[in-house]
JSON list of C-alpha atoms in Angstrom, two decimals:
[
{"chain": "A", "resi": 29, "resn": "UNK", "atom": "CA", "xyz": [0.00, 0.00, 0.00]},
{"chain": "A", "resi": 30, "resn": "UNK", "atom": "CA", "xyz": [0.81, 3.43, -0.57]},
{"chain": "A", "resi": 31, "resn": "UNK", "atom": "CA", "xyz": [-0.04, 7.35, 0.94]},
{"chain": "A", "resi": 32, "resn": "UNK", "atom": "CA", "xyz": [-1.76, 9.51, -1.37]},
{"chain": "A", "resi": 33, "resn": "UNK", "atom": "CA", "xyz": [-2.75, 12.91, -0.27]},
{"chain": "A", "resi": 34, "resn": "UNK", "atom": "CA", "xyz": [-3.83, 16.50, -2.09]},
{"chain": "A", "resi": 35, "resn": "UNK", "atom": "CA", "xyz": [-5.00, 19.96, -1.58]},
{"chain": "A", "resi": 36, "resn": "UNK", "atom": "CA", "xyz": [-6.66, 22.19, -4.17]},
{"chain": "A", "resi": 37, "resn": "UNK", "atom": "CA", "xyz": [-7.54, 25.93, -3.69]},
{"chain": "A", "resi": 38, "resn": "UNK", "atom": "CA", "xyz": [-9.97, 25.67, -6.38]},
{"chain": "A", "resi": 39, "resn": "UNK", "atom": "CA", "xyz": [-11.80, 28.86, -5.03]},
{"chain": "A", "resi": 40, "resn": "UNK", "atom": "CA", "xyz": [-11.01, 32.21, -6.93]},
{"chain": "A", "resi": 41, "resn": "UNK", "atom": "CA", "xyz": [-10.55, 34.22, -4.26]},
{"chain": "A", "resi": 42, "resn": "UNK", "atom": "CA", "xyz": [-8.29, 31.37, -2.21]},
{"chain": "A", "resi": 43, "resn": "UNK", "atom": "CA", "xyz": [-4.47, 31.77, -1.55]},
{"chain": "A", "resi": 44, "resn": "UNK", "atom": "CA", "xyz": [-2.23, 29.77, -2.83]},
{"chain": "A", "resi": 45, "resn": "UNK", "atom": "CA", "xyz": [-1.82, 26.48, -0.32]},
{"chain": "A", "resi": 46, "resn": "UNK", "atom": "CA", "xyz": [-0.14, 25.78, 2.71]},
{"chain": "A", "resi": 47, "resn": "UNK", "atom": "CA", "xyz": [2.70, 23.74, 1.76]},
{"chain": "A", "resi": 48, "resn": "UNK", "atom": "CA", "xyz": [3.54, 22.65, 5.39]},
{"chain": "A", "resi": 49, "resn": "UNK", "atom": "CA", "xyz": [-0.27, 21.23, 5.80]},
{"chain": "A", "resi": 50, "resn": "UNK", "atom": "CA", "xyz": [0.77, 19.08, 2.95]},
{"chain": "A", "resi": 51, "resn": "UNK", "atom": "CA", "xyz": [3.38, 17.94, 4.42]},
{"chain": "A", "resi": 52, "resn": "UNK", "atom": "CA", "xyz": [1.76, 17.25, 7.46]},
{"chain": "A", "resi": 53, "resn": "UNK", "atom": "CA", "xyz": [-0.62, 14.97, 5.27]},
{"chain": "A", "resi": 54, "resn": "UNK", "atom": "CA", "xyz": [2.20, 13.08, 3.73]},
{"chain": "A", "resi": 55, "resn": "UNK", "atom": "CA", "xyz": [4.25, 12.50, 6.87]},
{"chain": "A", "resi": 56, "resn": "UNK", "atom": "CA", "xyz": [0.64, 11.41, 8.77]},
{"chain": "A", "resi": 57, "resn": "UNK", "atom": "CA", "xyz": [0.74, 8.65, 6.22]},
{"chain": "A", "resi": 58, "resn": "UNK", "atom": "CA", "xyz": [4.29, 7.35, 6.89]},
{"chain": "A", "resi": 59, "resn": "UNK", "atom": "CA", "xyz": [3.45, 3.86, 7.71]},
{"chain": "A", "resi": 60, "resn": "UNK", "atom": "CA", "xyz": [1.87, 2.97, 4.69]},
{"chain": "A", "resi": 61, "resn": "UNK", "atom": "CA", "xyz": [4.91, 4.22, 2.59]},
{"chain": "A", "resi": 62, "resn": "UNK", "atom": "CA", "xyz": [8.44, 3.67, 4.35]},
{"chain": "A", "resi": 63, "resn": "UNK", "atom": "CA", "xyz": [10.46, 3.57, 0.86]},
{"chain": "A", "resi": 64, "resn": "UNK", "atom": "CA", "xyz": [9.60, 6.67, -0.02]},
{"chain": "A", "resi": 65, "resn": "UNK", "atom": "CA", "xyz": [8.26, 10.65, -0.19]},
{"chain": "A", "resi": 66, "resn": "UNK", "atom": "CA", "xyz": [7.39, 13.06, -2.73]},
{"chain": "A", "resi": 67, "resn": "UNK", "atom": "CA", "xyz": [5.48, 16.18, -3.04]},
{"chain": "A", "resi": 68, "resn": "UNK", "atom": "CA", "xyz": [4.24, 18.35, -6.19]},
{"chain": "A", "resi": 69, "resn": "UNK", "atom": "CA", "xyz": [3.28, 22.27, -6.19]},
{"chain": "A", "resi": 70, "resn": "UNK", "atom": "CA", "xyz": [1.18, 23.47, -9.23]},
{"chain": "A", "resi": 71, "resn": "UNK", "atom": "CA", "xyz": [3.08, 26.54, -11.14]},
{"chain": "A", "resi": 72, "resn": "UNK", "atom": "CA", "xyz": [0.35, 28.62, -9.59]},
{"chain": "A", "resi": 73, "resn": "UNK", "atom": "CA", "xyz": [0.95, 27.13, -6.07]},
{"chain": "A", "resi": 74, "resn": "UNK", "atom": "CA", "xyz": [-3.08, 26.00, -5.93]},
{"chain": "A", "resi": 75, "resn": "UNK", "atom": "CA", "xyz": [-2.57, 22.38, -6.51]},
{"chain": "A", "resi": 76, "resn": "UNK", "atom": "CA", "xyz": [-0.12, 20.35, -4.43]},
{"chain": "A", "resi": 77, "resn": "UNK", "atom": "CA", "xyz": [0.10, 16.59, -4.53]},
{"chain": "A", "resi": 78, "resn": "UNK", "atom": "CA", "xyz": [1.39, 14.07, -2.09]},
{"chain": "A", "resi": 79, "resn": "UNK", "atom": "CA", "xyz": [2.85, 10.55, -2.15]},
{"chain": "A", "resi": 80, "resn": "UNK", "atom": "CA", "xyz": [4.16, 7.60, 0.75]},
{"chain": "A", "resi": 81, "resn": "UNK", "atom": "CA", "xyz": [5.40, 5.31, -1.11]},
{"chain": "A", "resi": 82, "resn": "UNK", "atom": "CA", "xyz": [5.31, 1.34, -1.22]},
{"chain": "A", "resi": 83, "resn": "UNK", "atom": "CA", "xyz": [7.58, -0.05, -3.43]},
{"chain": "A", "resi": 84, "resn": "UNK", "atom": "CA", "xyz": [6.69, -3.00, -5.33]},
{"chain": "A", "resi": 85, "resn": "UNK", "atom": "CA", "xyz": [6.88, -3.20, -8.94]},
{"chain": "A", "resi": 86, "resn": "UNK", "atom": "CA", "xyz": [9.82, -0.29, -10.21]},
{"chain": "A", "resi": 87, "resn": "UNK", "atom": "CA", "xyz": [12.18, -0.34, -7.04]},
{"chain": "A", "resi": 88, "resn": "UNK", "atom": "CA", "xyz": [14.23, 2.22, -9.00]},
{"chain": "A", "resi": 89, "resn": "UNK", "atom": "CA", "xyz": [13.56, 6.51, -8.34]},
{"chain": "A", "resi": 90, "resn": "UNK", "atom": "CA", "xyz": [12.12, 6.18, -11.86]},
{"chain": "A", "resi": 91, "resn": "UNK", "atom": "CA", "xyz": [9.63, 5.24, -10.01]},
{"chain": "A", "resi": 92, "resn": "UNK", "atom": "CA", "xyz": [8.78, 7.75, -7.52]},
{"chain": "A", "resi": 93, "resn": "UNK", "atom": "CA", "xyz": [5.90, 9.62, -7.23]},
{"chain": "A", "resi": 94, "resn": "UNK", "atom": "CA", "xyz": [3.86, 12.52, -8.07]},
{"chain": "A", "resi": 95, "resn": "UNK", "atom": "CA", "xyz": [4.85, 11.23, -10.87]},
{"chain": "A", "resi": 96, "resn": "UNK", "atom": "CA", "xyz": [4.88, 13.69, -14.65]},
{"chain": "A", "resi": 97, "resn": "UNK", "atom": "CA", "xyz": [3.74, 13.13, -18.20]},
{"chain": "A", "resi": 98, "resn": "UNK", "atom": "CA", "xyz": [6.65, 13.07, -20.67]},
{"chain": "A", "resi": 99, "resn": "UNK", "atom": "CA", "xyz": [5.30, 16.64, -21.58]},
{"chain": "A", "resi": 100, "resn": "UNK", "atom": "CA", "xyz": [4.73, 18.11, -17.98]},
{"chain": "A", "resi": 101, "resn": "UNK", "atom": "CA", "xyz": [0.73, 18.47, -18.79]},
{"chain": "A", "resi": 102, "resn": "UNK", "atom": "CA", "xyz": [-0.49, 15.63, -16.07]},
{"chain": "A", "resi": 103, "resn": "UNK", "atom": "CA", "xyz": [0.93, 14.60, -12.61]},
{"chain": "A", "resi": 104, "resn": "UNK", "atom": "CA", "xyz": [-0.09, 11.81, -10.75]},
{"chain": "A", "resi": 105, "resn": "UNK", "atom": "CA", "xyz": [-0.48, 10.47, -7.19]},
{"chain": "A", "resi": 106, "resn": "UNK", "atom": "CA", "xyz": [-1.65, 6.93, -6.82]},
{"chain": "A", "resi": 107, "resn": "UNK", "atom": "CA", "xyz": [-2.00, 4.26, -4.72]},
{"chain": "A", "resi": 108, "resn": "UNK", "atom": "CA", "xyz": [-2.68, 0.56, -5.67]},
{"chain": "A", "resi": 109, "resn": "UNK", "atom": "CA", "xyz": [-2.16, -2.07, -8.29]},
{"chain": "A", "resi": 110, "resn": "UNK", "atom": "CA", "xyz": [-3.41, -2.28, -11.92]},
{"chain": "A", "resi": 111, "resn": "UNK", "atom": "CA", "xyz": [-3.78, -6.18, -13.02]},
{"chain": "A", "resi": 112, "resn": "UNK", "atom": "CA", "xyz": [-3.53, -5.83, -16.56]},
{"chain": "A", "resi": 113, "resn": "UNK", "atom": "CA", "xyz": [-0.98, -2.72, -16.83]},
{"chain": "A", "resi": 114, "resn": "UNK", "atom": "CA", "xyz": [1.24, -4.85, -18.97]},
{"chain": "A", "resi": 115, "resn": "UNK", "atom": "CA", "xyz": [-1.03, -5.25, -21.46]},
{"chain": "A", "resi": 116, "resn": "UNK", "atom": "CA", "xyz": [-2.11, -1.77, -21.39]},
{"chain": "A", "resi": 117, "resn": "UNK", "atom": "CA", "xyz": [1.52, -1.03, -21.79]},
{"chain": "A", "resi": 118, "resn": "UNK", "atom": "CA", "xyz": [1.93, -2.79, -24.76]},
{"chain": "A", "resi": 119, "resn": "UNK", "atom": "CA", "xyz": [-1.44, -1.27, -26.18]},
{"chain": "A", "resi": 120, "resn": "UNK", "atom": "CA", "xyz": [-0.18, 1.92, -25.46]},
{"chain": "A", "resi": 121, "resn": "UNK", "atom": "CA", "xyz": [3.89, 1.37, -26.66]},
{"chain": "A", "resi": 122, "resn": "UNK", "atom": "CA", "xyz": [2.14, 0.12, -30.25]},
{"chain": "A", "resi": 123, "resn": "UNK", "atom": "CA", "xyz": [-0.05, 3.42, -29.87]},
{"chain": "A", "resi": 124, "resn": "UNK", "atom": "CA", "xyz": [3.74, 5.53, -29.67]},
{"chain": "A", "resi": 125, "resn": "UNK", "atom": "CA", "xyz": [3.87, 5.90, -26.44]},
{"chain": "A", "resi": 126, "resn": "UNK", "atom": "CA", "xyz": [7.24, 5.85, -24.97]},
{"chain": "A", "resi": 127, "resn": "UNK", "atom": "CA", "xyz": [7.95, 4.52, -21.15]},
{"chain": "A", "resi": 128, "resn": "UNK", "atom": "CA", "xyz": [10.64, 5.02, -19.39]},
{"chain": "A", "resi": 129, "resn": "UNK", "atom": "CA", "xyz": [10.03, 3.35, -16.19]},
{"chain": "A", "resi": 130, "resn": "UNK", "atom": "CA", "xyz": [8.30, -0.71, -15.37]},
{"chain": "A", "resi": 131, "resn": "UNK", "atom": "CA", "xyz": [6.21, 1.24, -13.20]},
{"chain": "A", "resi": 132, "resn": "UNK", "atom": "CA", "xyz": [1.90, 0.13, -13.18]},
{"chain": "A", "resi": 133, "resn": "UNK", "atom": "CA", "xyz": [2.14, 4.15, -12.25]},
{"chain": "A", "resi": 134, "resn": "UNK", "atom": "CA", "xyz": [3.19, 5.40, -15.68]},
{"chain": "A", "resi": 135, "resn": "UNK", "atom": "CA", "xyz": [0.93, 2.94, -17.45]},
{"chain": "A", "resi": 136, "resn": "UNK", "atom": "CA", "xyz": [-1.96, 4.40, -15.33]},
{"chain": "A", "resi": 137, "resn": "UNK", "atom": "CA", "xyz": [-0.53, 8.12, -16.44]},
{"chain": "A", "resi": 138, "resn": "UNK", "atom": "CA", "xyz": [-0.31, 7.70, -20.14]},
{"chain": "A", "resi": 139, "resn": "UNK", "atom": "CA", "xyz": [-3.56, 6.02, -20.02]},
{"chain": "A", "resi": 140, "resn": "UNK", "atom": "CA", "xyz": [-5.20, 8.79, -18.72]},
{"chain": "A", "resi": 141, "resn": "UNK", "atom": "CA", "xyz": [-3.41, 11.45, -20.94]},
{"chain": "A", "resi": 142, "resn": "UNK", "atom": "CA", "xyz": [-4.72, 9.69, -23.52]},
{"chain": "A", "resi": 143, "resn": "UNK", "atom": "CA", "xyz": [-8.44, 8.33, -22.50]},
{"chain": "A", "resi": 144, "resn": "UNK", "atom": "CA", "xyz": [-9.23, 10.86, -19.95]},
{"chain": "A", "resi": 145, "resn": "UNK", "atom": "CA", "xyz": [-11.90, 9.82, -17.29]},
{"chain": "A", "resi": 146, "resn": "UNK", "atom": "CA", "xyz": [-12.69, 7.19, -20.13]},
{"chain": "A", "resi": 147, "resn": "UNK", "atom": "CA", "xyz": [-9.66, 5.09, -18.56]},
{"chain": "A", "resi": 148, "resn": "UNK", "atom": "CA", "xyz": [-11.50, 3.87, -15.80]},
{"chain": "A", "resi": 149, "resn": "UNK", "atom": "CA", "xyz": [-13.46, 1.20, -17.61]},
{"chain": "A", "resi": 150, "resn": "UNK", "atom": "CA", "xyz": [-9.95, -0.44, -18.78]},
{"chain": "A", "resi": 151, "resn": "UNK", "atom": "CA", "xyz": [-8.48, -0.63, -15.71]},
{"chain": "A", "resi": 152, "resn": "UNK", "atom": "CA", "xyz": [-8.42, -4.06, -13.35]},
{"chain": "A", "resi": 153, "resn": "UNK", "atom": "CA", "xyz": [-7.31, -3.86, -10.36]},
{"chain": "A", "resi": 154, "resn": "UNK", "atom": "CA", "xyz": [-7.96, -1.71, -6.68]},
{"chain": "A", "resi": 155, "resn": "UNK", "atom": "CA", "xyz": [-6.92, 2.20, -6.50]},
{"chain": "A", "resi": 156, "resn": "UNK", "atom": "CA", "xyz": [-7.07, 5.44, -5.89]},
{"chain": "A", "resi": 157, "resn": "UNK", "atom": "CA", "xyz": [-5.80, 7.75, -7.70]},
{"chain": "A", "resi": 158, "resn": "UNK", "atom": "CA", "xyz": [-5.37, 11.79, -8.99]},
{"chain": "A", "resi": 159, "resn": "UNK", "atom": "CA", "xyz": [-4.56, 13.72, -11.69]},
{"chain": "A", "resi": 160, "resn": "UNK", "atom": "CA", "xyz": [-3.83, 17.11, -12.05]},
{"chain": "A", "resi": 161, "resn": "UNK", "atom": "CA", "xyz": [-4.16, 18.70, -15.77]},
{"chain": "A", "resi": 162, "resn": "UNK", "atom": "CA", "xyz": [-2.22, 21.74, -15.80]},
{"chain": "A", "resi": 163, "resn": "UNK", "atom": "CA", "xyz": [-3.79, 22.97, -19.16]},
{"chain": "A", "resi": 164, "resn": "UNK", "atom": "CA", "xyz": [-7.52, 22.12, -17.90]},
{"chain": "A", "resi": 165, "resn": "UNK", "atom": "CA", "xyz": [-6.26, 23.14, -14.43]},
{"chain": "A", "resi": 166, "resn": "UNK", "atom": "CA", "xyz": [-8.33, 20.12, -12.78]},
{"chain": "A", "resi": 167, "resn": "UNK", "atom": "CA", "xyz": [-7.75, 17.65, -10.63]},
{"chain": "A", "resi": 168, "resn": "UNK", "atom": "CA", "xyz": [-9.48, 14.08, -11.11]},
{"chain": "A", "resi": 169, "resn": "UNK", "atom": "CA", "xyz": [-9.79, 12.14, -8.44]},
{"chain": "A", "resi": 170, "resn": "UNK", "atom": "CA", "xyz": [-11.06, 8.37, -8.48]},
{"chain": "A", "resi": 171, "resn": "UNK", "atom": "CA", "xyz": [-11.42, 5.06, -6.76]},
{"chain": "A", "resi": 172, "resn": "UNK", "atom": "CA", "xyz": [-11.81, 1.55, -7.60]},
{"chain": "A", "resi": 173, "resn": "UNK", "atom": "CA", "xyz": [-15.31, -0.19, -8.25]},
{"chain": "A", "resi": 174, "resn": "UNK", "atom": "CA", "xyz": [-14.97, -2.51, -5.13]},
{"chain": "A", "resi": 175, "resn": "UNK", "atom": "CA", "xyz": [-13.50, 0.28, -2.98]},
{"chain": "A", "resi": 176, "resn": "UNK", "atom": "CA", "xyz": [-10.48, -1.55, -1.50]},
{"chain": "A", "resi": 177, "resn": "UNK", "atom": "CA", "xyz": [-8.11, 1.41, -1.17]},
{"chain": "A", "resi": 178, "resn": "UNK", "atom": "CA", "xyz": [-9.53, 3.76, 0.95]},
{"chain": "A", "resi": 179, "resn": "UNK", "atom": "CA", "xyz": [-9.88, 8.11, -0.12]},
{"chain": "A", "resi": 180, "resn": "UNK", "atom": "CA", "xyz": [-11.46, 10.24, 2.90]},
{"chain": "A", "resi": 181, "resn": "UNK", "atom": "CA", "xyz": [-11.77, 14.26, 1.48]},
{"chain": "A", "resi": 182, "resn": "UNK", "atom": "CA", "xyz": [-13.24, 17.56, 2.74]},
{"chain": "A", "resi": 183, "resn": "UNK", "atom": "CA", "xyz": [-14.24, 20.68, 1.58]},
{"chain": "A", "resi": 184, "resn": "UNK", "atom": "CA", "xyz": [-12.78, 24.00, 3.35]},
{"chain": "A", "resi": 185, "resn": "UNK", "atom": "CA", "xyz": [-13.18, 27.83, 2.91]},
{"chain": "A", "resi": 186, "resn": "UNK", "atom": "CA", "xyz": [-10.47, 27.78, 0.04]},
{"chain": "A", "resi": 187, "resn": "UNK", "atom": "CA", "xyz": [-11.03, 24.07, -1.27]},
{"chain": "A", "resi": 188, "resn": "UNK", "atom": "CA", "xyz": [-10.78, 20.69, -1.35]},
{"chain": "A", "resi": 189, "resn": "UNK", "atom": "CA", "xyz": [-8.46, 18.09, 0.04]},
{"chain": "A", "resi": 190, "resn": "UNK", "atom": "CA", "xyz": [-7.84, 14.32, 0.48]},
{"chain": "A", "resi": 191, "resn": "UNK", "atom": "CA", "xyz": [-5.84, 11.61, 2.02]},
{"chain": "A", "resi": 192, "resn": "UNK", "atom": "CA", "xyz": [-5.48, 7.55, 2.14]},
{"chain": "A", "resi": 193, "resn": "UNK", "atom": "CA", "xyz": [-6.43, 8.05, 6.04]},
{"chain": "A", "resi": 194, "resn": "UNK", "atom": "CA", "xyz": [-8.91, 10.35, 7.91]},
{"chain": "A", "resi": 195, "resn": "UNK", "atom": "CA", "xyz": [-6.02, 10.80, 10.40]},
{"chain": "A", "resi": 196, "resn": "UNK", "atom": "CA", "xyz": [-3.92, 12.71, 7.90]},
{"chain": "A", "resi": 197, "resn": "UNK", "atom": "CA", "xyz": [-7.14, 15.51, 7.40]},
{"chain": "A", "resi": 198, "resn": "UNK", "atom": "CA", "xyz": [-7.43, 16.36, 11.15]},
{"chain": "A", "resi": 199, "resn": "UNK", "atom": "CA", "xyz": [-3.51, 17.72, 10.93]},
{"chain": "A", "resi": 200, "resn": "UNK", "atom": "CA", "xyz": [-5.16, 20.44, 9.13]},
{"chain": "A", "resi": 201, "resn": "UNK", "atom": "CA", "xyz": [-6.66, 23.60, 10.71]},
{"chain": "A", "resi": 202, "resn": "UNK", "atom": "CA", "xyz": [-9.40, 24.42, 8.16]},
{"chain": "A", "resi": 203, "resn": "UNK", "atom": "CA", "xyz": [-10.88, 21.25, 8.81]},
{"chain": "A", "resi": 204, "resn": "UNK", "atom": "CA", "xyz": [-13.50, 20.65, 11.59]},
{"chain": "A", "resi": 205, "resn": "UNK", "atom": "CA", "xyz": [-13.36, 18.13, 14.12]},
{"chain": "A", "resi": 206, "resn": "UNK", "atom": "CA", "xyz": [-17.17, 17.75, 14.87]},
{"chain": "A", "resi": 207, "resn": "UNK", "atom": "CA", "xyz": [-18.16, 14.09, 15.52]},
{"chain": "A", "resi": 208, "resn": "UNK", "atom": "CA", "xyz": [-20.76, 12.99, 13.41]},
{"chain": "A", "resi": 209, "resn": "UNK", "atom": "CA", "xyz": [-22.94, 10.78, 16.20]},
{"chain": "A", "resi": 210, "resn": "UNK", "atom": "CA", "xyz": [-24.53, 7.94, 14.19]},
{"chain": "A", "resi": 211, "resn": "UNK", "atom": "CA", "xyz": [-21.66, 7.75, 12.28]},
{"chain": "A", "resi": 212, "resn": "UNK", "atom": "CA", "xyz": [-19.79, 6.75, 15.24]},
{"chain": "A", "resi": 213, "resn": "UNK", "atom": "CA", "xyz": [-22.30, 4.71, 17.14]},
{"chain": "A", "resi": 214, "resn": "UNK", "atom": "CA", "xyz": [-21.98, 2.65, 13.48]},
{"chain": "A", "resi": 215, "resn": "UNK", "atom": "CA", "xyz": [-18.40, 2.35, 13.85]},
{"chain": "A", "resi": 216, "resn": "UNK", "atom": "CA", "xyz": [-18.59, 1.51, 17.43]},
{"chain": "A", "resi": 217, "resn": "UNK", "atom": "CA", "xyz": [-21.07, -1.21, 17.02]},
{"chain": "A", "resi": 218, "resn": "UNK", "atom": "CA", "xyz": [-19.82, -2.56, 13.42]},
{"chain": "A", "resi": 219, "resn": "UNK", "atom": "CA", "xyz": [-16.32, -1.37, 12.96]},
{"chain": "A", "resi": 220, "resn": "UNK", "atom": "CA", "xyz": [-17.46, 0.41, 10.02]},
{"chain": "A", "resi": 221, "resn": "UNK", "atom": "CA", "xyz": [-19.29, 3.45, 8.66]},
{"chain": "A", "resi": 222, "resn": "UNK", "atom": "CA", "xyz": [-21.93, 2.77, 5.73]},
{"chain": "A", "resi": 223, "resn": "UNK", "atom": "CA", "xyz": [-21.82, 5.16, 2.15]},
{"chain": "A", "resi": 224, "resn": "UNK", "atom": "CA", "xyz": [-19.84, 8.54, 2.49]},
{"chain": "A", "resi": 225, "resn": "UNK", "atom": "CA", "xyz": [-19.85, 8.75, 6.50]},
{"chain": "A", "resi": 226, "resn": "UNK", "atom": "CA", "xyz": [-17.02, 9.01, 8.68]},
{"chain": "A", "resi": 227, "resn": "UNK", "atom": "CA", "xyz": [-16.79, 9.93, 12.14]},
{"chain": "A", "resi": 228, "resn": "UNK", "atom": "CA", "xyz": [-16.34, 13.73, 11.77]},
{"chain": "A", "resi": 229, "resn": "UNK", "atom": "CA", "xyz": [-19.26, 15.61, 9.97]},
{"chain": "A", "resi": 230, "resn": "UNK", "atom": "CA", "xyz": [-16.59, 17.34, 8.14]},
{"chain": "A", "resi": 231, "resn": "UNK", "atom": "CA", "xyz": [-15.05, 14.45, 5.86]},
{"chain": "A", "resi": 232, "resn": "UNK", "atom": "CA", "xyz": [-16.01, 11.72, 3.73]},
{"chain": "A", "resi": 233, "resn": "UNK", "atom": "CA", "xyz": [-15.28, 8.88, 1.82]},
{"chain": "A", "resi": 234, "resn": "UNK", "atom": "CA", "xyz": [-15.09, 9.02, -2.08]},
{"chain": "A", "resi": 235, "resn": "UNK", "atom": "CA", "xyz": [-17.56, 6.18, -2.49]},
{"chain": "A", "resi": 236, "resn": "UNK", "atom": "CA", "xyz": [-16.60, 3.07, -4.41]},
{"chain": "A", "resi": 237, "resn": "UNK", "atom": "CA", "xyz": [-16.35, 3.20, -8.32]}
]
C-alpha cells in the first residue's frame, strides 16, 4: 500500500496552499509508505500533490511519485495495483507511447493522458488515484469499483483536500473536528461506517467506483 494525499484551492478568491499542511498529510501517512516521499506544487501554487510510497513493482527513483507526463501536462499520485498494466503497456507502446520506467504508475498516467476519465473502464485492479491537468487546471480524483483502497476528502473555505487516512485531514486547521454521532455509534457497534460517513461531519469517503 501506498499514501496519497492532495489539496486544491480551487476557489477564486483562495491563496495559494499551505505547503507545510501538505506535508503534514504526507508524513501522517508514513506507515503505509516507508520507501519513499514526494510532493508536487502546481506553477500557480493551488494544486499540491502528495505521495508515501510502497515499493513494489519499479524499485528504482524512476519510479517515484507525483509522478509527470513526458510533456509536464499531467501529474499523478496513486495508490494501488493495476492487473492488466502490462497489457495496457503494450497497447499503449504500439499506440507511440514511450515509457521510461516498469512502473503500473506510468501505465496508469499515459492512459489517462490519452483516455481521460474514459480510462476507468480499462483498468483491473484496486486504486485510488489523482490527476492534475495543468492545461484544464483540474484535478481528477477516483477510486476503484470494489472500494479496497480507501480516499477520505473535505471541503474548506479555500477548497478541497484528500488523504489515504482520515487521520492525515485532522492535521489540518481548516478542517473541523465535529463528531458525526450515528456515524460513530456505526463504527462503534460494526467497525465500520456505511456510504460517504465518517466519524467527523466534516469528511467523507469518495464512495466506491
Amino acid at each position: 500500500m501506498c499514501g496519497i494525499g492532495a489539496i486544491f484551492a480551487y476557489r477564486p478568491d483562495a491563496p495559494g496552499i499551505d505547503r507545510d499542511a501538505l506535508m503534514r498529510i504526507r508524513e501522517a501517512m508514513a506507515a503505509r509508505g516507508p520507501d519513499g516521499a514526494g510532493s508536487w506544487l502546481s506553477d500557480d501554487g493551488r494544486c499540491g500533490l502528495a505521495h508515501r510510497r510502497l515499493a513494489i513493482i519499479d524499485l528504482t527513483e524512476a519510479g517515484a511519485q507525483p509522478m509527470a507526463s513526458a510533456d509536464g501536462r499531467y501529474h499523478i499520485t496513486y495508490n494501488g495495483e493495476i492487473y492488466n498494466y502490462r497489457a495496457l503497456r503494450d497497447e499503449l507502446k504500439n499506440a507511440g507511447v514511450a515509457f521510461t520506467t516498469d512502473s503500473d504508475t506510468e501505465v496508469l498516467l499515459a492512459l489517462y493522458a490519452r483516455d481521460g476519465a474514459d480510462c476507468l473502464a480499462r483498468l483491473h485492479g484496486i486504486f485510488a488515484f489523482a490527476v492534475w491537468d495543468a492545461v484544464e487546471r483540474r484535478l481528477f480524483v477516483a477510486r476503484d469499483a470494489l472500494g479496497v483502497k480507501p480516499l477520505y476528502y473535505a471541503e474548506t473555505a479555500d477548497g478541497f483536500l484528500f488523504a489515504s487516512e482520515l487521520k492525515a485531514l485532522v492535521l489540518c486547521a481548516d478542517v473541523a473536528r465535529d463528531i458525526d454521532p450515528v456515524a460513530l455509534a456505526d463504527h462503534l457497534g460494526f467497525l465500520w461506517t456505511a456510504g460517504e460517513a465518517t466519524m467527523l461531519k466534516s469528511v467523507r469517503k469518495l464512495r466506491p467506483g
